[in-house]
Amino acid sequence: MNEFPYKLLDKNMPVKKFVKFIIIGDGFVGKTGITSSFCEGFPSCGYQMTIGVNFGVRKISVNGNLYAIQLWDIAGQERFRIFRTQYYEGAHGVILVYDITNRLTFLDLENWVCEFQEYIGTKPLIIAGNKVDLPESGQINPKTGRPYEREVEQDEGREFAKSLDAAFYETSALKNINIDLIFANLLNFYEKNQVCRRFELQTYNTVEAGFTNLGRVILNDDYHKIYDAIIKLKHSIFSKNPYSIVLGNISEWISNLQAKQVDKDLKEKLIHSMVVWRNYHLQSLQNGHIVRSL
């Protein structure tokens, strides 16, 4: 367990400085565990999907200053995007989390940076590669049927953070590794007004990015992310062409996936549908035919 880089205060202690930090990243990366570990002193047990936002407060003393840190744990699933962006407002700093055993969550970091900067601009930023305890745990990864393995090297996370003028830590909410340090460092950035670099991604939220993301999820058999990847693709197509003839079929897929287990046969049908969507998404209802499910 880490030495505290700050002094903990009683929850009833009056303070004058309130700081809002948001913690974001894909679903299943351990944001709620980090929030619980920091605010409550112990990690949450098991996985519970955050719907909208979780909220916690911890009062601390740093360099003689008394702070109440408000930590907003924001849902990562694409289906909650319409709700989560409203919680960005007023944030003084950002903790962006990925799972070192799931490379897709690391590859999504660029989109997360673009999203929060779109709404609140550049802010003090920490990149956290979470679940460092998992590869050594012997637990079985249900995606592969083998023990969890590291899929993102430490240097990759460090270089990504460096490119943004952000700090980088690898963490474990379960083992309380570097949890206190990420908050102490973020607070230090805030006090110095040290913000991250503006990040520009030309393909952010584009139709091509939606197809690339869905294809990547299917290729990696990351089935628990397929639902959100299809929603993201639908949003991007709708933004480009709200009368696209493929939107109805995509909506049917979204509806049906909630009640179906993804298997090899369903995967092949989805790949076929994705090819059709790519070929016809620019056609509008007034000059084409609605694409139906297989």
PDB file of C-alpha atoms in Angstrom, residues 75-175:
ATOM      1  CA  ALA A  75     -20.136   5.829 -17.439  1.00  0.00           C
ATOM      2  CA  GLY A  76     -17.951   4.668 -20.310  1.00  0.00           C
ATOM      3  CA  GLN A  77     -20.421   2.794 -22.493  1.00  0.00           C
ATOM      4  CA  GLU A  78     -21.342   4.524 -25.745  1.00  0.00           C
ATOM      5  CA  ARG A  79     -25.054   4.129 -24.951  1.00  0.00           C
ATOM      6  CA  PHE A  80     -24.607   6.648 -22.105  1.00  0.00           C
ATOM      7  CA  ARG A  81     -22.751   9.259 -24.158  1.00  0.00           C
ATOM      8  CA  ILE A  82     -25.792  11.524 -24.465  1.00  0.00           C
ATOM      9  CA  PHE A  83     -25.973  11.685 -20.647  1.00  0.00           C
ATOM     10  CA  ARG A  84     -22.334  11.611 -19.601  1.00  0.00           C
ATOM     11  CA  THR A  85     -21.100  14.705 -21.407  1.00  0.00           C
ATOM     12  CA  GLN A  86     -23.247  16.936 -19.188  1.00  0.00           C
ATOM     13  CA  TYR A  87     -21.135  15.821 -16.211  1.00  0.00           C
ATOM     14  CA  TYR A  88     -17.933  17.146 -17.811  1.00  0.00           C
ATOM     15  CA  GLU A  89     -18.921  20.754 -17.131  1.00  0.00           C
ATOM     16  CA  GLY A  90     -16.953  22.408 -14.354  1.00  0.00           C
ATOM     17  CA  ALA A  91     -14.241  19.738 -14.172  1.00  0.00           C
ATOM     18  CA  HIS A  92     -10.834  20.947 -12.989  1.00  0.00           C
ATOM     19  CA  GLY A  93      -8.942  17.805 -13.959  1.00  0.00           C
ATOM     20  CA  VAL A  94      -9.309  14.472 -15.749  1.00  0.00           C
ATOM     21  CA  ILE A  95      -8.198  10.916 -15.009  1.00  0.00           C
ATOM     22  CA  LEU A  96      -8.330   8.784 -18.163  1.00  0.00           C
ATOM     23  CA  VAL A  97      -8.236   5.037 -17.481  1.00  0.00           C
ATOM     24  CA  TYR A  98      -7.549   1.980 -19.642  1.00  0.00           C
ATOM     25  CA  ASP A  99      -7.140  -1.706 -18.851  1.00  0.00           C
ATOM     26  CA  ILE A 100      -3.612  -3.045 -19.469  1.00  0.00           C
ATOM     27  CA  THR A 101      -5.104  -6.486 -20.277  1.00  0.00           C
ATOM     28  CA  ASN A 102      -7.429  -5.136 -22.991  1.00  0.00           C
ATOM     29  CA  ARG A 103      -5.653  -3.331 -25.826  1.00  0.00           C
ATOM     30  CA  LEU A 104      -8.886  -1.976 -27.282  1.00  0.00           C
ATOM     31  CA  THR A 105      -9.382   0.196 -24.199  1.00  0.00           C
ATOM     32  CA  PHE A 106      -5.930   1.701 -24.799  1.00  0.00           C
ATOM     33  CA  LEU A 107      -6.642   2.333 -28.483  1.00  0.00           C
ATOM     34  CA  ASP A 108      -9.828   4.186 -27.491  1.00  0.00           C
ATOM     35  CA  LEU A 109      -7.897   6.752 -25.424  1.00  0.00           C
ATOM     36  CA  GLU A 110      -7.541   9.145 -28.370  1.00  0.00           C
ATOM     37  CA  ASN A 111     -11.325   9.298 -28.760  1.00  0.00           C
ATOM     38  CA  TRP A 112     -11.762   9.970 -25.040  1.00  0.00           C
ATOM     39  CA  VAL A 113      -9.286  12.860 -25.151  1.00  0.00           C
ATOM     40  CA  CYS A 114     -11.117  14.318 -28.151  1.00  0.00           C
ATOM     41  CA  GLU A 115     -14.460  13.953 -26.398  1.00  0.00           C
ATOM     42  CA  PHE A 116     -13.580  15.690 -23.139  1.00  0.00           C
ATOM     43  CA  GLN A 117     -11.626  18.432 -24.919  1.00  0.00           C
ATOM     44  CA  GLU A 118     -14.628  19.041 -27.166  1.00  0.00           C
ATOM     45  CA  TYR A 119     -16.737  19.878 -24.111  1.00  0.00           C
ATOM     46  CA  ILE A 120     -14.340  21.381 -21.544  1.00  0.00           C
ATOM     47  CA  GLY A 121     -11.101  22.114 -23.407  1.00  0.00           C
ATOM     48  CA  THR A 122      -7.633  21.267 -22.143  1.00  0.00           C
ATOM     49  CA  LYS A 123      -7.364  20.307 -18.468  1.00  0.00           C
ATOM     50  CA  PRO A 124      -4.794  18.776 -16.119  1.00  0.00           C
ATOM     51  CA  LEU A 125      -4.659  15.114 -17.171  1.00  0.00           C
ATOM     52  CA  ILE A 126      -3.533  11.778 -15.740  1.00  0.00           C
ATOM     53  CA  ILE A 127      -3.368   8.611 -17.856  1.00  0.00           C
ATOM     54  CA  ALA A 128      -3.848   5.481 -15.730  1.00  0.00           C
ATOM     55  CA  GLY A 129      -3.151   1.956 -16.973  1.00  0.00           C
ATOM     56  CA  ASN A 130      -5.290  -0.011 -14.535  1.00  0.00           C
ATOM     57  CA  LYS A 131      -5.468  -3.670 -13.412  1.00  0.00           C
ATOM     58  CA  VAL A 132      -1.713  -4.251 -13.167  1.00  0.00           C
ATOM     59  CA  ASP A 133      -2.487  -6.977 -10.635  1.00  0.00           C
ATOM     60  CA  LEU A 134      -4.539  -9.026 -13.106  1.00  0.00           C
ATOM     61  CA  PRO A 135      -1.780 -10.676 -15.220  1.00  0.00           C
ATOM     62  CA  GLU A 136      -0.239 -12.121 -12.058  1.00  0.00           C
ATOM     63  CA  SER A 137      -3.537 -13.228 -10.543  1.00  0.00           C
ATOM     64  CA  GLY A 138      -3.991 -16.437 -12.517  1.00  0.00           C
ATOM     65  CA  GLN A 139      -7.600 -15.513 -13.233  1.00  0.00           C
ATOM     66  CA  ILE A 140      -9.057 -16.746 -16.510  1.00  0.00           C
ATOM     67  CA  ASN A 141      -9.935 -14.231 -19.196  1.00  0.00           C
ATOM     68  CA  PRO A 142     -13.394 -15.302 -20.499  1.00  0.00           C
ATOM     69  CA  LYS A 143     -12.535 -13.798 -23.897  1.00  0.00           C
ATOM     70  CA  THR A 144      -9.573 -16.135 -24.456  1.00  0.00           C
ATOM     71  CA  GLY A 145     -10.138 -18.976 -22.002  1.00  0.00           C
ATOM     72  CA  ARG A 146      -6.560 -18.422 -20.770  1.00  0.00           C
ATOM     73  CA  PRO A 147      -5.113 -16.494 -17.832  1.00  0.00           C
ATOM     74  CA  TYR A 148      -5.130 -12.725 -18.247  1.00  0.00           C
ATOM     75  CA  GLU A 149      -2.068 -11.338 -20.008  1.00  0.00           C
ATOM     76  CA  ARG A 150      -0.703  -7.836 -20.394  1.00  0.00           C
ATOM     77  CA  GLU A 151      -1.703  -6.422 -23.800  1.00  0.00           C
ATOM     78  CA  VAL A 152      -0.354  -2.875 -23.372  1.00  0.00           C
ATOM     79  CA  GLU A 153       3.280  -2.308 -22.470  1.00  0.00           C
ATOM     80  CA  GLN A 154       4.124   0.306 -19.876  1.00  0.00           C
ATOM     81  CA  ASP A 155       6.211   2.316 -22.350  1.00  0.00           C
ATOM     82  CA  GLU A 156       3.205   2.633 -24.688  1.00  0.00           C
ATOM     83  CA  GLY A 157       1.108   4.248 -21.978  1.00  0.00           C
ATOM     84  CA  ARG A 158       3.987   6.473 -20.919  1.00  0.00           C
ATOM     85  CA  GLU A 159       4.613   7.671 -24.489  1.00  0.00           C
ATOM     86  CA  PHE A 160       0.925   8.414 -25.048  1.00  0.00           C
ATOM     87  CA  ALA A 161       0.809  10.475 -21.852  1.00  0.00           C
ATOM     88  CA  LYS A 162       4.017  12.275 -22.805  1.00  0.00           C
ATOM     89  CA  SER A 163       2.529  13.262 -26.166  1.00  0.00           C
ATOM     90  CA  LEU A 164      -0.240  15.063 -24.258  1.00  0.00           C
ATOM     91  CA  ASP A 165       1.898  16.614 -21.504  1.00  0.00           C
ATOM     92  CA  ALA A 166       0.037  14.355 -19.072  1.00  0.00           C
ATOM     93  CA  ALA A 167       1.312  12.253 -16.179  1.00  0.00           C
ATOM     94  CA  PHE A 168       1.242   8.464 -16.400  1.00  0.00           C
ATOM     95  CA  TYR A 169       0.805   5.751 -13.788  1.00  0.00           C
ATOM     96  CA  GLU A 170       0.008   2.073 -13.834  1.00  0.00           C
ATOM     97  CA  THR A 171      -2.500   1.313 -11.125  1.00  0.00           C
ATOM     98  CA  SER A 172      -4.477  -1.331  -9.306  1.00  0.00           C
ATOM     99  CA  ALA A 173      -7.624  -0.416  -7.444  1.00  0.00           C
ATOM    100  CA  LEU A 174      -7.693  -3.891  -5.891  1.00  0.00           C
ATOM    101  CA  LYS A 175      -4.139  -3.658  -4.526  1.00  0.00           C
TER     102      LYS A 175
END
